[in-house]
Short mmCIF file of C-alpha atoms in Angstrom, two decimals:
data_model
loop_
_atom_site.label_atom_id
_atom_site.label_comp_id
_atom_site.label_asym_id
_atom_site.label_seq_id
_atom_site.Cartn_x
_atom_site.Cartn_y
_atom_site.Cartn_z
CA UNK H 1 0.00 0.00 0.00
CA UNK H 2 1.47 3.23 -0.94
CA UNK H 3 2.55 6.09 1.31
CA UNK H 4 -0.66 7.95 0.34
CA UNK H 5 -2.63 5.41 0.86
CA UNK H 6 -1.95 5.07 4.23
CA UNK H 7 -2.38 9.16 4.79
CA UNK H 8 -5.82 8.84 2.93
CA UNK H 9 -6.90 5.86 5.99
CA UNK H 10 -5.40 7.68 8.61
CA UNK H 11 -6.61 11.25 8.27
CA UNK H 12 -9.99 9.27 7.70
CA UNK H 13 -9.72 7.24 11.05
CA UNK H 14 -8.90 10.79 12.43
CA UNK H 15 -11.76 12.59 11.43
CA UNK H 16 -14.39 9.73 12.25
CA UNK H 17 -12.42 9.50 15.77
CA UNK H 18 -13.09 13.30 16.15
CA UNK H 19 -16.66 12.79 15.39
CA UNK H 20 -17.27 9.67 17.91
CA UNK H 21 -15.86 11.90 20.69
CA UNK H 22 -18.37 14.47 19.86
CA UNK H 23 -21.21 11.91 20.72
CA UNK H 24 -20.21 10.12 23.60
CA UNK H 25 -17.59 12.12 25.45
CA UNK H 26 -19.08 13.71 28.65
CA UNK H 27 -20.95 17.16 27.25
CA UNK H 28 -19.37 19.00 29.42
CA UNK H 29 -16.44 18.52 28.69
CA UNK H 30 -16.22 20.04 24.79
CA UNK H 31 -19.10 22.21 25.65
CA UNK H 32 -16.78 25.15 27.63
CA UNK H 33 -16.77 28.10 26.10
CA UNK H 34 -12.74 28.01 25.78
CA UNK H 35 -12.67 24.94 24.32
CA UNK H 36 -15.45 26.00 21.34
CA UNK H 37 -13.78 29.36 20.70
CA UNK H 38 -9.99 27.82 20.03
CA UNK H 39 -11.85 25.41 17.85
CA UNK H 40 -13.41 28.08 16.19
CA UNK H 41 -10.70 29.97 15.54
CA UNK H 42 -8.56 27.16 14.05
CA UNK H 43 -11.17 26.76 11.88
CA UNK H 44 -11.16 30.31 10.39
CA UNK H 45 -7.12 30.13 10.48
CA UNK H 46 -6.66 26.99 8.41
CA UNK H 47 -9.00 27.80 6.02
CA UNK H 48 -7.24 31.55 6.04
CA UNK H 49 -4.02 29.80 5.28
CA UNK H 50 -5.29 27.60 2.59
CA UNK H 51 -6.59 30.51 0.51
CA UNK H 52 -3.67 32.17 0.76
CA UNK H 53 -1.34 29.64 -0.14
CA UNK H 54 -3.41 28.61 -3.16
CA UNK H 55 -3.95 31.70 -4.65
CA UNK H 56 0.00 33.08 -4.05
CA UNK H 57 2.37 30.14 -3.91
CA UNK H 58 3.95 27.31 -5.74
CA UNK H 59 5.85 25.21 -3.76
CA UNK H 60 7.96 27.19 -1.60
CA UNK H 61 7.86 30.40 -3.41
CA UNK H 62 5.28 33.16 -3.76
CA UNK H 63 4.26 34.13 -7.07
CA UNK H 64 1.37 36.42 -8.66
CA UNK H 65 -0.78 34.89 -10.70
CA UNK H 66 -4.38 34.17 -12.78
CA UNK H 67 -5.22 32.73 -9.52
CA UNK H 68 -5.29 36.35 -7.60
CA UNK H 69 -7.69 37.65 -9.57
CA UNK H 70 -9.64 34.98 -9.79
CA UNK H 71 -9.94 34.65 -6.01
CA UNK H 72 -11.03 38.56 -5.66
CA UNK H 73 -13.59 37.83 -8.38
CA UNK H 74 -14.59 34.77 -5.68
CA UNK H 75 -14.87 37.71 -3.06
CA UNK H 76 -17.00 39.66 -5.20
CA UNK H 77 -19.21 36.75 -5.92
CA UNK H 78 -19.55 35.76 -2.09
CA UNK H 79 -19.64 39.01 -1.30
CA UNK H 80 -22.90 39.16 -3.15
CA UNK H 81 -24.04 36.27 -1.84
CA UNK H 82 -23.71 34.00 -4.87
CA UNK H 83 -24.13 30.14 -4.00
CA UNK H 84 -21.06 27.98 -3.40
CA UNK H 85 -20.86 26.11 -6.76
CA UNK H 86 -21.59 29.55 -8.97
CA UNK H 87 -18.47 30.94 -6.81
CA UNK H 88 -16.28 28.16 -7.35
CA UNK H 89 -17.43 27.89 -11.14
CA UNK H 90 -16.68 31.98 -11.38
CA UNK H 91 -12.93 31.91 -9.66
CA UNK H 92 -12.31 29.02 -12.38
CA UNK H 93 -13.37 30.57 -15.52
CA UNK H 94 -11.64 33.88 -14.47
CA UNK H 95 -8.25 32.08 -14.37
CA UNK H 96 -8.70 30.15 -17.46
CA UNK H 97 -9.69 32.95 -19.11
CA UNK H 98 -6.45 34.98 -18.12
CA UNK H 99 -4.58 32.19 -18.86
CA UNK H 100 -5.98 32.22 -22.68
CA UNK H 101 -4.94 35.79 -22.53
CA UNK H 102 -1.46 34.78 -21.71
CA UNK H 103 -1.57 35.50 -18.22
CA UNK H 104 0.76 32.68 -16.48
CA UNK T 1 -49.68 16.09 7.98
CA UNK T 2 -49.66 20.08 7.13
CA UNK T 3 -47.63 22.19 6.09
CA UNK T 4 -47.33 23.75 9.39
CA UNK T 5 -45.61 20.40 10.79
CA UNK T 6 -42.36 20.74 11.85
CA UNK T 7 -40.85 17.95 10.72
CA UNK T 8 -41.98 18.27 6.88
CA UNK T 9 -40.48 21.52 7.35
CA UNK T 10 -37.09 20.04 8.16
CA UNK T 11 -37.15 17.11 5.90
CA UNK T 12 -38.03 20.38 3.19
CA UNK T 13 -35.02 21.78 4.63
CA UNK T 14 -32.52 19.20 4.83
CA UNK T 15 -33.46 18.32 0.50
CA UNK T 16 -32.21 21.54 -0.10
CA UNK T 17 -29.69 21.98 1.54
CA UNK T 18 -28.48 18.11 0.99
CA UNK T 19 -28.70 19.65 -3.11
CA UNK T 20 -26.72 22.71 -2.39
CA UNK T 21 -24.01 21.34 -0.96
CA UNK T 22 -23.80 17.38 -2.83
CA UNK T 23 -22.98 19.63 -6.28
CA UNK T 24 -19.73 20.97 -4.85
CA UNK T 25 -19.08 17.64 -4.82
CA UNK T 26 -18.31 17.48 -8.29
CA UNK T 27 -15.32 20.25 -7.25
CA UNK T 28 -13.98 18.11 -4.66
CA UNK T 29 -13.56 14.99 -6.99
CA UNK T 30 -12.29 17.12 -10.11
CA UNK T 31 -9.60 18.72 -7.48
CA UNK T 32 -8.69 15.79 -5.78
CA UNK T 33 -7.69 13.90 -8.74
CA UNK T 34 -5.73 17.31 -10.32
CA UNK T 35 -4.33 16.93 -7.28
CA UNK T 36 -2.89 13.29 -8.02
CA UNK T 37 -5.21 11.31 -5.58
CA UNK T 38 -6.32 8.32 -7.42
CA UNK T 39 -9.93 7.48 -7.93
CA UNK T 40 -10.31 5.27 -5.30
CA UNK T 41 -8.54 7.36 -3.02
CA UNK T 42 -10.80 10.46 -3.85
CA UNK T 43 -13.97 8.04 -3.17
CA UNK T 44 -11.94 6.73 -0.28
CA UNK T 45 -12.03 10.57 1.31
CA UNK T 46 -15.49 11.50 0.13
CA UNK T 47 -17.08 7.99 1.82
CA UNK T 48 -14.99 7.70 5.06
CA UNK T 49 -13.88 11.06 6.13
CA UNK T 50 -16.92 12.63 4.97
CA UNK T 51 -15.80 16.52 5.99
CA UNK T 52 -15.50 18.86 2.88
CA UNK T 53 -12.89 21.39 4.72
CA UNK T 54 -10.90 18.26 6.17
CA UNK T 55 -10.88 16.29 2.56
CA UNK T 56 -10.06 19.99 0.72
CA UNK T 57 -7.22 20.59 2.79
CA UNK T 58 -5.95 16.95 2.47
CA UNK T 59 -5.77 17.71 -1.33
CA UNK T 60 -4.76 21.08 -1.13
CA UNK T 61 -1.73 20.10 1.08
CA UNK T 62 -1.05 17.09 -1.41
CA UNK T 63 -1.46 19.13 -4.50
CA UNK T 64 1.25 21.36 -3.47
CA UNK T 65 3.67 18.50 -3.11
CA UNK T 66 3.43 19.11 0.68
CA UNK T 67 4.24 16.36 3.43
CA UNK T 68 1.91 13.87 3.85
CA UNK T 69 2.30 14.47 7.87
CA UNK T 70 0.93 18.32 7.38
CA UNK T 71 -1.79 16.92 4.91
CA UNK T 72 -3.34 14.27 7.57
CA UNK T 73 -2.60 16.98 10.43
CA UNK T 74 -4.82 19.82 8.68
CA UNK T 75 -7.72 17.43 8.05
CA UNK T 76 -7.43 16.60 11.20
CA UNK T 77 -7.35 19.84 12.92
CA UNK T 78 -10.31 21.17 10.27
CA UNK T 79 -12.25 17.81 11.85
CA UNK T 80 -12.12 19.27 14.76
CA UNK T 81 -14.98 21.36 14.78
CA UNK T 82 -17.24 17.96 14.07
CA UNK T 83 -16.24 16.82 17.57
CA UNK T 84 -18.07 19.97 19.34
CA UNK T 85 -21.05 19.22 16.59
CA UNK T 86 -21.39 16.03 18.64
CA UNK T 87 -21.34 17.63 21.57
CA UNK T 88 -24.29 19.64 20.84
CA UNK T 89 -26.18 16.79 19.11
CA UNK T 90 -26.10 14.23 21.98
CA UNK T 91 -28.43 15.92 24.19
CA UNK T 92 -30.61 17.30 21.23
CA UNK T 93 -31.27 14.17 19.08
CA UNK T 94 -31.17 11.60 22.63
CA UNK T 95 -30.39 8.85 19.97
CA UNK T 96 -29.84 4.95 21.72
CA UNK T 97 -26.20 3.84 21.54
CA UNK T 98 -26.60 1.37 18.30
CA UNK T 99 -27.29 5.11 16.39
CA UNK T 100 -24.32 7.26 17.68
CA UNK T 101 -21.49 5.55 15.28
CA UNK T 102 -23.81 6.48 11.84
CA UNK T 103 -24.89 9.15 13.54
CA UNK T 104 -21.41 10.70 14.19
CA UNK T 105 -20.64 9.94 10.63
CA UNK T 106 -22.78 11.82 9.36
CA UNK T 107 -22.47 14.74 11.79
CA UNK T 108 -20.71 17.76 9.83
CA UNK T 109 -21.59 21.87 9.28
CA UNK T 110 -25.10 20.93 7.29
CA UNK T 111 -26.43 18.16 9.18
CA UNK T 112 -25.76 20.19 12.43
CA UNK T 113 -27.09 23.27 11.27
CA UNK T 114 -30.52 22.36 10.09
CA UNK T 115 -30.72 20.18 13.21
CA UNK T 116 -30.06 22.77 15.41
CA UNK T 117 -32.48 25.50 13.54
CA UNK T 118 -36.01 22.65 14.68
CA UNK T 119 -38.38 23.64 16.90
CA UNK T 120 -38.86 19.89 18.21
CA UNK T 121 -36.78 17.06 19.27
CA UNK T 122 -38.81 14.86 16.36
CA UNK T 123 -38.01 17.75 14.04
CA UNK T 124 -34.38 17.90 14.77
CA UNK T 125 -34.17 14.32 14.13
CA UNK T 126 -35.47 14.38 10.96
CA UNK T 127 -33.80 17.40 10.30
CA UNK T 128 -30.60 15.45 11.11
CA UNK T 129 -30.79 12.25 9.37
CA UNK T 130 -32.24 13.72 6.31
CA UNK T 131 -29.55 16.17 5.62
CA UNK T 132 -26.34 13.61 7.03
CA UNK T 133 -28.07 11.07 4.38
CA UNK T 134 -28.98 13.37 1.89
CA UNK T 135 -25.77 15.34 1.63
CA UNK T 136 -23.88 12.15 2.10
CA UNK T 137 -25.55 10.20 -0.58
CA UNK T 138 -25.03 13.77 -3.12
CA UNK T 139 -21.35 14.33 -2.19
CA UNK T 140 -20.49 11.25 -2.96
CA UNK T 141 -22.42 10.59 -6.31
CA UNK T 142 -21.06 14.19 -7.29
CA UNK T 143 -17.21 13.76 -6.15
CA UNK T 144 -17.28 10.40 -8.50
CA UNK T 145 -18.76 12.49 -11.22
CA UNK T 146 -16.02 15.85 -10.79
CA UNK T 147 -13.35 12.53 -10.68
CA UNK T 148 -14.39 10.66 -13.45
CA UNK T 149 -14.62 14.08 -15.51
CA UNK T 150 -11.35 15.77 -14.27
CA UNK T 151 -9.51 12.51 -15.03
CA UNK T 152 -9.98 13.61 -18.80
CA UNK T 153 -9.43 17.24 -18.33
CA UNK T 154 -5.72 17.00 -19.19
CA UNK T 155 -4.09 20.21 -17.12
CA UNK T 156 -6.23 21.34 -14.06
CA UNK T 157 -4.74 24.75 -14.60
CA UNK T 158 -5.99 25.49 -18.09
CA UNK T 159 -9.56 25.30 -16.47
CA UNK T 160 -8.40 27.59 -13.77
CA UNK T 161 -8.71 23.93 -11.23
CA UNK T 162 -6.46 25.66 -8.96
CA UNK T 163 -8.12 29.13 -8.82
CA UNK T 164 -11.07 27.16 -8.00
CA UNK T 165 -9.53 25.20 -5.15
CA UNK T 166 -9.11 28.69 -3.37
CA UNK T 167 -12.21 30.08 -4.19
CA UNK T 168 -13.87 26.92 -1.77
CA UNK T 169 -11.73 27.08 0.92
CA UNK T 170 -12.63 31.60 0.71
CA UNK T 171 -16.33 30.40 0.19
CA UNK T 172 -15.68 27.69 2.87
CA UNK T 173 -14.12 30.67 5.42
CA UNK T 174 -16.52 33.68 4.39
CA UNK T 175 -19.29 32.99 6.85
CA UNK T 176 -16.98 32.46 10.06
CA UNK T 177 -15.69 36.03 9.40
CA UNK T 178 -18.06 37.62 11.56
CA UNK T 179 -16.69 39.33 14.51
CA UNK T 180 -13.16 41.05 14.89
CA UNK T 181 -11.24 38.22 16.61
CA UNK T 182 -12.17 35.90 13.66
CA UNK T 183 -10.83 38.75 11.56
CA UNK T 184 -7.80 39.27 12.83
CA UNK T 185 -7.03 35.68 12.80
CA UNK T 186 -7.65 35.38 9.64
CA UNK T 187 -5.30 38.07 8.58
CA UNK T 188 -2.59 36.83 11.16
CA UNK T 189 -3.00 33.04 9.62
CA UNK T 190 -2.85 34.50 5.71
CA UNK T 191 0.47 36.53 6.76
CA UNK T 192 1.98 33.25 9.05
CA UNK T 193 1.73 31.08 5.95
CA UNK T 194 2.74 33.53 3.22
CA UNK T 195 5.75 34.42 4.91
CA UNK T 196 6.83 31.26 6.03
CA UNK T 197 6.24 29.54 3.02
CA UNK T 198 9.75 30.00 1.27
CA UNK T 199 11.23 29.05 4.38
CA UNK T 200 9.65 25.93 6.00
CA UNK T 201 8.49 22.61 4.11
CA UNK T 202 5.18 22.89 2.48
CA UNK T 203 1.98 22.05 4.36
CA UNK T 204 3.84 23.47 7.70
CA UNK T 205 3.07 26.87 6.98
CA UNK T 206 -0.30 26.08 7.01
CA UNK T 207 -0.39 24.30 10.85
CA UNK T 208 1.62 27.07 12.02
CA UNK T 209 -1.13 29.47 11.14
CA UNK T 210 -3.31 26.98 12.80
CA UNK T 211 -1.28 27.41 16.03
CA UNK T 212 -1.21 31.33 16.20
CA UNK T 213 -4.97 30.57 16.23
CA UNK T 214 -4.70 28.15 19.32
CA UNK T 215 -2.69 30.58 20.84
CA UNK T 216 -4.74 33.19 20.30
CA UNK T 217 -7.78 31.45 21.66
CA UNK T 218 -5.95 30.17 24.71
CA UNK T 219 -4.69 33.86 25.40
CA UNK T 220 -7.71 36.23 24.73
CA UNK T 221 -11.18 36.07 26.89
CA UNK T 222 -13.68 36.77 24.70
CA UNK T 223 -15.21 40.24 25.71
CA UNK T 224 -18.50 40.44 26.64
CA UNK T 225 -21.32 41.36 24.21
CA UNK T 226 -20.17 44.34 21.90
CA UNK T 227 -23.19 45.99 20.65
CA UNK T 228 -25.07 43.39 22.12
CA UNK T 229 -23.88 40.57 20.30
CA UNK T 230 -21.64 37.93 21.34
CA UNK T 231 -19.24 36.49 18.87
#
């Protein structure tokens, strides 16, 4: 079984593990306020993280590409309130379009 | 039963919102195989881990060429949230034991949501299953559709794959921006793994920014109501 494989299982094993907890851990013990805040806020940093090294890095350098403007035509679109897919669909076809136009 | 009934409201509910979010699907599986993952290793993510921020950021940190450590760590970490889902659920939904291990499959952002929104315990319950069920039925009929159709597309970036990959995880973040401390972690996490990027391994930058946020939590009390809201 290859190396991936294996990360594939175990992030899967992780994630159900997480959700058993939830169900039959004592509530009081994931129900304090600290506890649901840092969760919270990991939350909004990974995700923060992730967009940013999508849209401005390859590898281990940063670089400006179709993908910037793509994701600020994303903003736009969430901004006014589009649904999820026509948001996704939007940031795509703005980078493939700049990319026809010769933009890297 | 009328339309006034609770639970045909939440079963009305939980079919829409099961729709909305089983066609992103079809991103997820296009990504995930742009982002090398086999097909049965994209199926393998959309039927067992069952999280759409865990399984993007397991792609997103593999597409990159980052370690496989970071990419199991930030699903992990993105799970977390599902744990305090269950937390909520047990005393709401009062489900017998045999129930709790489908149940806690199926307990993600949707399934918790419309749960949470019923009026009755009967309500939430329908609300519950019907939306776990429904979106988990749809997510995974959609991600073998995206993979089946992005295993043809030849280079992901010519159809702007990649753009799209960060336009779900901003879509993904957008509603949890509320309030300032969200805010400012958001900015803090988007400068920790932009400017450590060319100098640690990649996937790293992205669990550092992860810690500021534990930090951050740990360290701050959250202040009371602000214009009478609470955060």
């Amino acid at each position: 079984m290859s190396a991936l494989w294996g990360a594939v299982l175990l992030a899967s094993l992780a994630c159900l593990a997480i959700k058993l907890a939830g169900h039959v851990l004592p509530e009081h013990w994931l129900a304090q306020p600290r506890v649901a805040r840092v969760a919270a806020l990991v939350t909004v940093a990974l995700l923060s993280a992730l967009v940013a090294v999508q849209t401005a890095t390859a590898g281990d350098r940063l670089v400006v590409d179709a993908r910037l403007p793509a994701l600020g035509v994303a903003a736009v679109a969430l901004a006014l309130r589009a649904p999820f897919v026509l948001v996704v669909v939007l940031a795509a076809a703005t980078a493939a379009g700049l990319r026809l136009l010769g933009m890297p | 039963m009328t339309p006034h009934d609770p639970s045909t409201a939440a079963r009305r509910q939980a079919v829409s919102v099961s729709l909305a979010t089983g066609l992103y699907g079809v991103s997820f599986g296009a990504l995930s195989v742009a982002a090398g993952l086999s097909l049965p290793q994209t199926m393998a993510l959309s039927l067992l881990m069952f999280s759409g921020g865990s399984q993007f950021a397991f792609i997103g940190v593999v597409g990159s060429g980052g370690a496989l450590g970071a990419a199991v760590a930030s699903a992990t970490l993105l799970g977390a949230r599902n744990g305090l889902y269950g937390a909520q659920l047990t005393p709401l939904l009062d489900l017998p034991w045999r129930l709790r291990v489908p149940a806690a499959q199926l307990t993600i952002d949707e399934s918790t949501a419309v749960a949470t929104a019923q009026p009755t315990r009967s309500a939430a319950r329908t609300g519950f299953w019907w939306t776990g069920a429904g979106v988990f039925v749809l997510w995974n009929l959609f991600t073998l559709l995206g993979a089946l159709a992005g295993d043809r597309l030849g280079d992901p970036r010519a159809y702007g794959l990649d753009a799209a990959a960060a336009a779900a995880f901003l879509a993904l973040v957008w509603p949890r921006l509320a309030g300032r401390a969200a805010q400012g972690v958001a900015a803090a996490a988007v400068v920790v793994a932009l400017v450590t990027t060319p100098l640690l391994p990649t996937g790293v930058p992205v669990l550092l920014a992860a810690l500021v946020a534990i930090v951050v939590g740990l360290v701050t009390t959250p202040r009371a109501s602000r214009a009478g809201r609470t955060p």
